[in-house]
Each structure stands twice: as structure tokens, then as C-alpha cells.
Tab-separated table of C-alpha atoms and ligand atoms in Angstrom:
chain	number	residue	atom	x	y	z
E	1	UNK	CA	-2.582	-21.260	21.019
E	2	UNK	CA	-0.699	-17.929	20.263
E	3	UNK	CA	-0.093	-16.290	17.180
E	4	UNK	CA	3.135	-15.558	15.856
E	5	UNK	CA	3.368	-12.343	15.427
E	6	UNK	CA	4.583	-10.851	12.095
E	7	UNK	CA	7.148	-8.544	12.438
E	8	UNK	CA	7.141	-6.399	9.340
E	9	UNK	CA	8.718	-4.343	10.211
E	10	UNK	CA	12.357	-7.054	9.584
E	11	UNK	CA	10.649	-8.076	6.478
E	12	UNK	CA	10.492	-3.907	5.626
E	13	UNK	CA	14.301	-3.753	5.841
E	14	UNK	CA	15.413	-7.179	4.527
E	15	UNK	CA	12.977	-5.746	1.596
E	16	UNK	CA	15.500	-1.857	1.927
E	17	UNK	CA	18.789	-3.486	2.466
E	18	UNK	CA	18.159	-5.789	-1.024
E	19	UNK	CA	16.761	-3.137	-3.028
E	20	UNK	CA	19.747	-0.777	-1.855
E	21	UNK	CA	22.248	-4.486	-2.868
E	22	UNK	CA	20.077	-3.980	-6.382
E	23	UNK	CA	20.322	0.057	-6.864
E	24	UNK	CA	24.001	0.762	-5.724
E	25	UNK	CA	24.849	-1.722	-8.994
E	26	UNK	CA	22.342	1.041	-11.374
E	27	UNK	CA	24.579	3.068	-13.951
E	28	UNK	CA	22.297	6.057	-12.219
E	29	UNK	CA	19.556	6.498	-8.452
E	30	UNK	CA	15.820	5.449	-9.519
E	31	UNK	CA	14.082	8.978	-8.999
E	32	UNK	CA	10.517	9.151	-7.232
E	33	UNK	CA	8.700	12.407	-7.061
E	34	UNK	CA	6.187	13.192	-4.467
E	35	UNK	CA	3.435	15.146	-5.185
E	36	UNK	CA	1.843	16.689	-1.799
E	37	UNK	CA	-0.905	19.337	-1.769
E	38	UNK	CA	-1.646	21.004	1.339
E	39	UNK	CA	-0.575	20.757	4.823
E	40	UNK	CA	-2.200	16.971	6.036
E	41	UNK	CA	-0.747	15.850	9.330
E	42	UNK	CA	-0.320	12.021	8.599
E	43	UNK	CA	0.707	12.722	5.221
E	44	UNK	CA	3.489	14.607	6.550
E	45	UNK	CA	4.797	11.324	8.482
E	46	UNK	CA	4.086	9.281	5.523
E	47	UNK	CA	5.749	11.590	3.535
E	48	UNK	CA	8.770	11.748	5.970
E	49	UNK	CA	8.915	8.578	6.119
E	50	UNK	CA	9.008	7.887	2.162
E	51	UNK	CA	11.273	10.114	2.230
E	52	UNK	CA	13.999	9.377	4.340
E	53	UNK	CA	12.975	5.445	3.717
E	54	UNK	CA	14.501	6.488	0.035
E	55	UNK	CA	17.263	8.313	1.123
E	56	UNK	CA	18.295	4.910	2.623
E	57	UNK	CA	17.880	2.787	-0.368
E	58	UNK	CA	19.864	4.698	-2.660
E	59	UNK	CA	16.214	6.420	-4.647
E	60	UNK	CA	16.793	10.389	-5.288
E	61	UNK	CA	13.379	11.710	-3.426
E	62	UNK	CA	12.180	15.566	-4.864
E	63	UNK	CA	9.291	16.140	-3.068
E	64	UNK	CA	7.338	19.437	-4.815
E	65	UNK	CA	5.153	20.703	-1.783
E	66	UNK	CA	2.104	23.339	-2.380
E	67	UNK	CA	-0.231	25.524	-0.194
E	68	UNK	CA	-4.369	24.359	0.636
E	69	UNK	CA	-4.892	27.340	-1.861
E	70	UNK	CA	-3.372	25.785	-4.496
E	71	UNK	CA	-4.999	25.634	-8.146
E	72	UNK	CA	-5.249	22.397	-9.997
E	73	UNK	CA	-3.672	23.765	-13.023
E	74	UNK	CA	-0.837	24.048	-10.245
E	75	UNK	CA	-0.763	20.750	-9.881
E	76	UNK	CA	-0.957	18.785	-13.353
E	77	UNK	CA	1.160	21.009	-15.015
E	78	UNK	CA	3.854	20.578	-12.333
E	79	UNK	CA	3.073	16.836	-13.843
E	80	UNK	CA	3.443	17.357	-17.192
E	81	UNK	CA	7.020	18.626	-16.682
E	82	UNK	CA	7.552	15.706	-14.545
E	83	UNK	CA	5.832	13.182	-16.988
E	84	UNK	CA	8.596	14.302	-19.793
E	85	UNK	CA	11.256	14.932	-17.584
E	86	UNK	CA	13.690	11.539	-18.220
E	87	UNK	CA	15.036	10.790	-15.209
E	88	UNK	CA	12.069	11.019	-12.582
E	89	UNK	CA	11.028	7.632	-12.937
E	90	UNK	CA	8.234	7.570	-10.172
E	91	UNK	CA	5.116	9.862	-9.429
E	92	UNK	CA	2.949	9.169	-6.793
E	93	UNK	CA	0.779	12.509	-4.912
E	94	UNK	CA	-0.088	12.213	-2.002
E	95	UNK	CA	-3.170	11.734	-0.404
E	96	UNK	CA	-5.960	13.402	0.711
E	97	UNK	CA	-6.019	15.768	-2.084
E	98	UNK	CA	-7.425	19.265	0.003
E	99	UNK	CA	-11.794	19.549	-0.933
E	100	UNK	CA	-11.038	21.792	-3.734
E	101	UNK	CA	-9.186	18.286	-5.828
E	102	UNK	CA	-10.472	16.303	-8.331
E	103	UNK	CA	-8.887	13.425	-7.570
E	104	UNK	CA	-9.602	11.621	-10.567
E	105	UNK	CA	-7.994	14.294	-12.502
E	106	UNK	CA	-4.095	14.413	-10.630
E	107	UNK	CA	-3.908	10.538	-10.801
E	108	UNK	CA	-5.310	9.859	-13.999
E	109	UNK	CA	-2.598	12.764	-15.093
E	110	UNK	CA	0.057	10.385	-14.145
E	111	UNK	CA	1.919	8.474	-17.206
E	112	UNK	CA	0.790	5.203	-16.483
E	113	UNK	CA	5.091	3.994	-16.505
E	114	UNK	CA	5.709	6.280	-13.906
E	115	UNK	CA	2.444	5.568	-11.861
E	116	UNK	CA	4.002	3.715	-8.824
E	117	UNK	CA	1.224	4.752	-7.201
E	118	UNK	CA	-0.751	2.392	-9.393
E	119	UNK	CA	-4.048	4.247	-8.386
E	120	UNK	CA	-4.655	4.850	-12.318
E	121	UNK	CA	-8.091	2.976	-13.434
E	122	UNK	CA	-5.953	1.510	-16.184
E	123	UNK	CA	-3.292	0.454	-13.718
E	124	UNK	CA	-6.398	-0.905	-11.234
E	125	UNK	CA	-7.360	-3.015	-14.605
E	126	UNK	CA	-4.109	-4.338	-15.319
E	127	UNK	CA	-4.635	-6.075	-11.539
E	128	UNK	CA	-7.533	-7.807	-12.079
E	129	UNK	CA	-6.556	-10.093	-15.621
E	130	UNK	CA	-3.377	-10.083	-13.806
E	131	UNK	CA	-0.845	-8.418	-16.192
E	132	UNK	CA	0.345	-6.074	-14.381
E	133	UNK	CA	3.246	-4.334	-13.879
E	134	UNK	CA	3.745	-3.924	-10.423
E	135	UNK	CA	0.003	-3.556	-7.598
E	136	UNK	CA	-0.166	-0.148	-5.058
E	137	UNK	CA	1.800	-0.703	-2.444
E	138	UNK	CA	-0.151	-0.951	0.938
E	139	UNK	CA	-1.846	-4.628	-0.723
E	140	UNK	CA	1.666	-5.519	-1.892
E	141	UNK	CA	2.646	-5.355	1.524
E	142	UNK	CA	0.116	-7.139	2.744
E	143	UNK	CA	0.971	-10.394	0.309
E	144	UNK	CA	4.185	-10.073	0.844
E	145	UNK	CA	3.092	-10.304	4.956
E	146	UNK	CA	0.846	-13.638	4.413
E	147	UNK	CA	3.810	-15.548	2.154
E	148	UNK	CA	5.994	-14.974	5.313
E	149	UNK	CA	3.629	-17.625	7.355
E	150	UNK	CA	2.219	-19.005	4.144
E	151	UNK	CA	3.977	-20.806	0.821
E	152	UNK	CA	1.424	-21.769	-0.497
E	153	UNK	CA	-2.006	-19.545	-1.347
E	154	UNK	CA	-4.281	-22.059	-3.462
E	155	UNK	CA	-6.820	-22.290	-2.582
E	156	UNK	CA	-7.202	-20.464	0.893
E	157	UNK	CA	-11.076	-18.673	1.134
E	158	UNK	CA	-9.338	-15.338	2.178
E	159	UNK	CA	-11.505	-12.145	2.865
E	160	UNK	CA	-10.998	-8.570	2.742
E	161	UNK	CA	-12.460	-6.225	5.023
E	162	UNK	CA	-13.429	-3.059	3.173
E	163	UNK	CA	-13.682	-1.430	-0.442
E	164	UNK	CA	-11.809	0.532	-1.279
E	165	UNK	CA	-9.178	1.387	-4.417
E	166	UNK	CA	-5.797	1.988	-2.346
E	167	UNK	CA	-6.510	-0.898	-0.452
E	168	UNK	CA	-9.210	-2.400	-0.447
E	169	UNK	CA	-10.035	-3.909	-4.415
E	170	UNK	CA	-6.437	-4.137	-5.225
E	171	UNK	CA	-6.014	-6.152	-2.956
E	172	UNK	CA	-8.832	-8.814	-2.830
E	173	UNK	CA	-6.913	-8.527	-7.027
E	174	UNK	CA	-3.627	-10.268	-5.649
E	175	UNK	CA	-4.972	-12.186	-3.623
E	176	UNK	CA	-7.677	-13.934	-6.388
E	177	UNK	CA	-4.760	-13.462	-8.615
E	178	UNK	CA	-3.043	-16.374	-6.489
E	179	UNK	CA	-5.938	-18.250	-6.881
E	180	UNK	CA	-7.768	-17.451	-3.423
E	181	UNK	CA	-11.351	-17.904	-2.945
E	182	UNK	CA	-12.309	-13.957	-1.666
E	183	UNK	CA	-15.168	-12.168	-0.266
E	184	UNK	CA	-14.852	-8.416	0.239
E	185	UNK	CA	-16.815	-7.338	2.957
E	186	UNK	CA	-17.486	-3.307	3.258
E	187	UNK	CA	-20.254	-1.366	5.842
E	188	UNK	CA	-23.259	-2.878	3.783
E	189	UNK	CA	-22.098	-6.580	3.855
E	190	UNK	CA	-24.520	-8.669	6.061
E	191	UNK	CA	-23.645	-11.153	9.134
E	192	UNK	CA	-19.805	-9.854	8.771
E	193	UNK	CA	-18.654	-12.558	11.881
E	194	UNK	CA	-20.159	-15.671	10.202
E	195	UNK	CA	-18.668	-14.798	6.424
E	196	UNK	CA	-15.096	-14.344	8.459
E	197	UNK	CA	-14.925	-17.322	10.424
E	198	UNK	CA	-14.883	-19.248	7.235
E	199	UNK	CA	-11.257	-17.662	6.191
E	200	UNK	CA	-8.047	-18.816	6.140
E	201	UNK	CA	-6.078	-15.093	5.351
E	202	UNK	CA	-8.150	-12.559	7.267
E	203	UNK	CA	-7.130	-8.760	5.976
E	204	UNK	CA	-8.991	-5.622	7.936
E	205	UNK	CA	-8.663	-2.823	5.957
E	206	UNK	CA	-12.296	-0.624	7.419
E	207	UNK	CA	-11.304	1.990	8.829
E	208	UNK	CA	-12.514	0.245	11.834
E	209	UNK	CA	-11.629	0.094	15.289
E	210	UNK	CA	-11.164	-3.246	17.364
E	211	UNK	CA	-13.496	-4.280	14.716
E	212	UNK	CA	-12.418	-7.833	14.194
E	213	UNK	CA	-13.047	-9.889	17.108
E	214	UNK	CA	-11.690	-13.406	18.745
E	215	UNK	CA	-15.101	-15.007	18.191
E	216	UNK	CA	-15.163	-14.273	14.992
E	217	UNK	CA	-11.551	-16.188	14.285
E	218	UNK	CA	-11.398	-19.768	11.901
E	219	UNK	CA	-8.584	-21.242	14.733
E	220	UNK	CA	-5.486	-21.185	12.804
E	221	UNK	CA	-6.019	-18.308	10.356
E	222	UNK	CA	-3.748	-15.195	8.913
E	223	UNK	CA	-5.107	-12.475	10.006
E	224	UNK	CA	-3.356	-8.843	8.697
E	225	UNK	CA	-4.286	-5.772	10.560
E	226	UNK	CA	-4.560	-2.736	7.737
E	227	UNK	CA	-5.851	-0.670	9.931
E	228	UNK	CA	-4.123	3.289	11.574
E	229	UNK	CA	-7.044	4.580	13.614
E	230	UNK	CA	-5.446	7.159	16.284
E	231	UNK	CA	-7.671	6.772	20.007
E	232	UNK	CA	-7.012	8.348	22.729
E	233	UNK	CA	-3.502	8.859	21.088
E	234	UNK	CA	-2.298	5.980	20.274
E	235	UNK	CA	-2.622	3.698	16.559
E	236	UNK	CA	-5.218	1.202	16.451
E	237	UNK	CA	-5.376	-1.804	13.899
E	238	UNK	CA	-9.514	-2.694	12.410
E	239	UNK	CA	-8.468	-5.880	14.807
E	240	UNK	CA	-8.384	-6.137	18.476
E	241	UNK	CA	-4.676	-7.895	18.283
E	242	UNK	CA	-5.002	-8.680	22.652
E	243	UNK	CA	-7.726	-11.508	22.351
E	244	UNK	CA	-7.276	-12.457	18.485
E	245	UNK	CA	-3.344	-13.499	18.986
E	246	UNK	CA	-5.181	-16.221	20.770
E	247	UNK	CA	-6.547	-18.208	17.995
E	248	UNK	CA	-4.627	-16.380	14.802
E	249	UNK	CA	-1.814	-18.460	13.627
E	250	UNK	CA	-0.688	-15.201	12.393
E	251	UNK	CA	-1.714	-11.998	13.200
E	252	UNK	CA	0.577	-8.282	12.448
E	253	UNK	CA	0.271	-5.783	15.308
E	254	UNK	CA	-0.106	-1.795	14.590
E	255	UNK	CA	1.604	-0.456	14.265
E	256	UNK	CA	4.777	-1.329	13.554
E	257	UNK	CA	3.044	-4.263	11.055
E	258	UNK	CA	1.482	-2.991	7.263
E	259	UNK	CA	2.887	0.047	6.998
E	260	UNK	CA	6.963	-0.341	7.117
E	261	UNK	CA	6.217	-2.317	4.327
E	262	UNK	CA	4.001	0.019	2.564
E	263	UNK	CA	6.788	2.309	1.863
E	264	UNK	CA	9.345	-0.562	1.397
E	265	UNK	CA	6.821	-2.008	-1.564
E	266	UNK	CA	6.123	1.918	-3.174
E	267	UNK	CA	10.450	1.686	-3.003
E	268	UNK	CA	9.897	-1.951	-4.636
E	269	UNK	CA	7.632	-0.618	-7.815
E	270	UNK	CA	9.873	2.854	-8.304
E	271	UNK	CA	13.124	0.801	-9.274
E	272	UNK	CA	10.697	-2.573	-11.223
E	273	UNK	CA	9.437	1.396	-13.955
E	274	UNK	CA	13.200	2.811	-13.294
E	275	UNK	CA	14.271	-1.312	-15.230
E	276	UNK	CA	10.346	-0.819	-17.117
E	277	UNK	CA	12.467	2.534	-18.571
E	278	UNK	CA	15.066	1.800	-19.063
E	279	UNK	CA	14.802	-1.471	-21.390
E	280	UNK	CA	12.714	0.769	-23.611
E	281	UNK	CA	14.860	3.071	-24.302
N	1	GUN	N1	-2.482	8.388	1.415
N	1	GUN	C1	-3.216	6.497	2.378
N	1	GUN	N2	-1.492	5.651	1.732
N	1	GUN	C2	-0.839	6.081	0.222
N	1	GUN	C3	-0.537	6.266	-0.767
N	1	GUN	O1	-0.034	4.789	-0.303
N	1	GUN	N3	-0.156	7.203	-0.892
N	1	GUN	C4	-0.739	8.017	-1.393
N	1	GUN	N4	0.107	7.938	-2.810
N	1	GUN	N5	-1.466	8.505	-0.737
N	1	GUN	C5	-1.066	7.166	0.700
């Protein structure tokens, strides 16, 4: 058997086209503010792909770029202003922030109904109680990709490898909300291969290039690779793609799998925030 390769680029494009149609009916364009501090090379790529995709679907995206020596106060002042601007529907702060920043101070300053990355603690709590208005973009994109190959997730055994606040934890909550039985594995997990062998759905999000091996995969499992590590100038996922594709039923490539979905889901969250804010006027 060779796995069906889940084409994230295709599904992301489809989602952007749907959004473009919906946004063209809007009275005014939804607005997204992107705050970027410093000059991290990967962030430059992410920020520019967010801007480009926003423009494509008709979301007005304004970038606020601070130098790496900016202070927390500078950024907090901007967030307070954007919180109050009625036309601004979504605010994101590109991570990572420079070392002298307290990430929590900054993220928690964003008004909850504009937190389109869903990184605030209150958004995370709401997700675990299955009452969040939206979830973080990457795990939401992963769930969409899983649903392109599995119509009913009820009772499936899912394993999430990685417990970050941005991906692993919200991913586990989303899968639990779909009635999966969820295992969260991490760097201290004992006997990871045995746990992965039980899983119908494997989400690898630990940043360890090619960690997940063919022998770990239950034949017919759906495997989603969130990893992106640069190795010898190439982007490599957390899954040993070439071998795992011989046993999995479906598998995402790196690049071209989860990455494009993340950007599309951020735009969807911005549109949802726009609709909710309009309704509450
Ligand atoms: N850094 C890595 N991933 C993300 C993301 O999804 N959003 C933001 N704001 N920063 C990130």
C-alpha cells in the first residue's frame, strides 16, 4: 500500500477561494493587524505569506514592524490602540519575540475577541471546554486535513506528539472535541513507538526531523506532519515520509501539507472575528 498524499496547498487554496467569495459580499473589508518584532528569518517568510494571502482574499492586512531592540511598552501601547480601533478585527503578534520580551504579557494584552491566533489563556480554556469561537490556526488546519480523509473521528485513537501551547495542546483539545481518544506524547514520554502503534491518527508536532518511523505506524493510519526543520538547506518534517508512506493510509508532505493551511485558517479566524464583532454592535 502507498499512502494517499494529502495536498495541503490544494485545500488551502479552496478555503481561500471560499473566503474570498464570502468577503466580497461584506460591507467593508475585514482588517488584520500583524505585529512583528525583530528580524527572525522564518518570521519574515511567515509574515509575508500572511500578508499576501490576506490580500488575495480581500482582508486588509497592516504590518507593524518593530526593531529587535523595541521595548515591551512600545508594543503594548500599539496593542492598546489596535484593541480600541473598531475597524481592526484581528491582531496577531508573530512569534518568537526577542528574548527580553515576556510573551505572556504581550499575548494577554490583545482583546479576546480580536485574538485570531487564539493564543490567550482564556481562549485555550474555552477550547478545552469545547466553547471557543475559533482555535489556533495550525491545529485547526490539521483537523481540516484529517477530515478530508476521515469523515467520522468518533472513537478513533489519536496521538499528538508535542505539547506546545501553539500546536500540541490545542490539537489534543480539538481531537477530544471530535470524540477521539487522545494521547499527548512529549520529550519525556516512555516508549513512544508502542503508543504510536495504537493510533489511528498521528499528529507529529515536536520539531524532531524524521522522528516518526514506518515501524511505529499502524497500517491504515492517517499521519499529519506539522514539523518543519531546515536540514542541509531543505525543509524536513517530523515524519520519515519516504518510508511511512508505505504503511499509512494518508500522509501530509513537508512542505505543502500543514503550512499552507495555517495561513488560510488564520484568515478564516479573522473573518469569523469580523462577523462576530459586527453582530455585537
Ligand atoms: N510563530 C510560529 N507559528 C505562529 C503562528 O501560528 N502565529 C504566530 N503569531 N506566530 C507564530
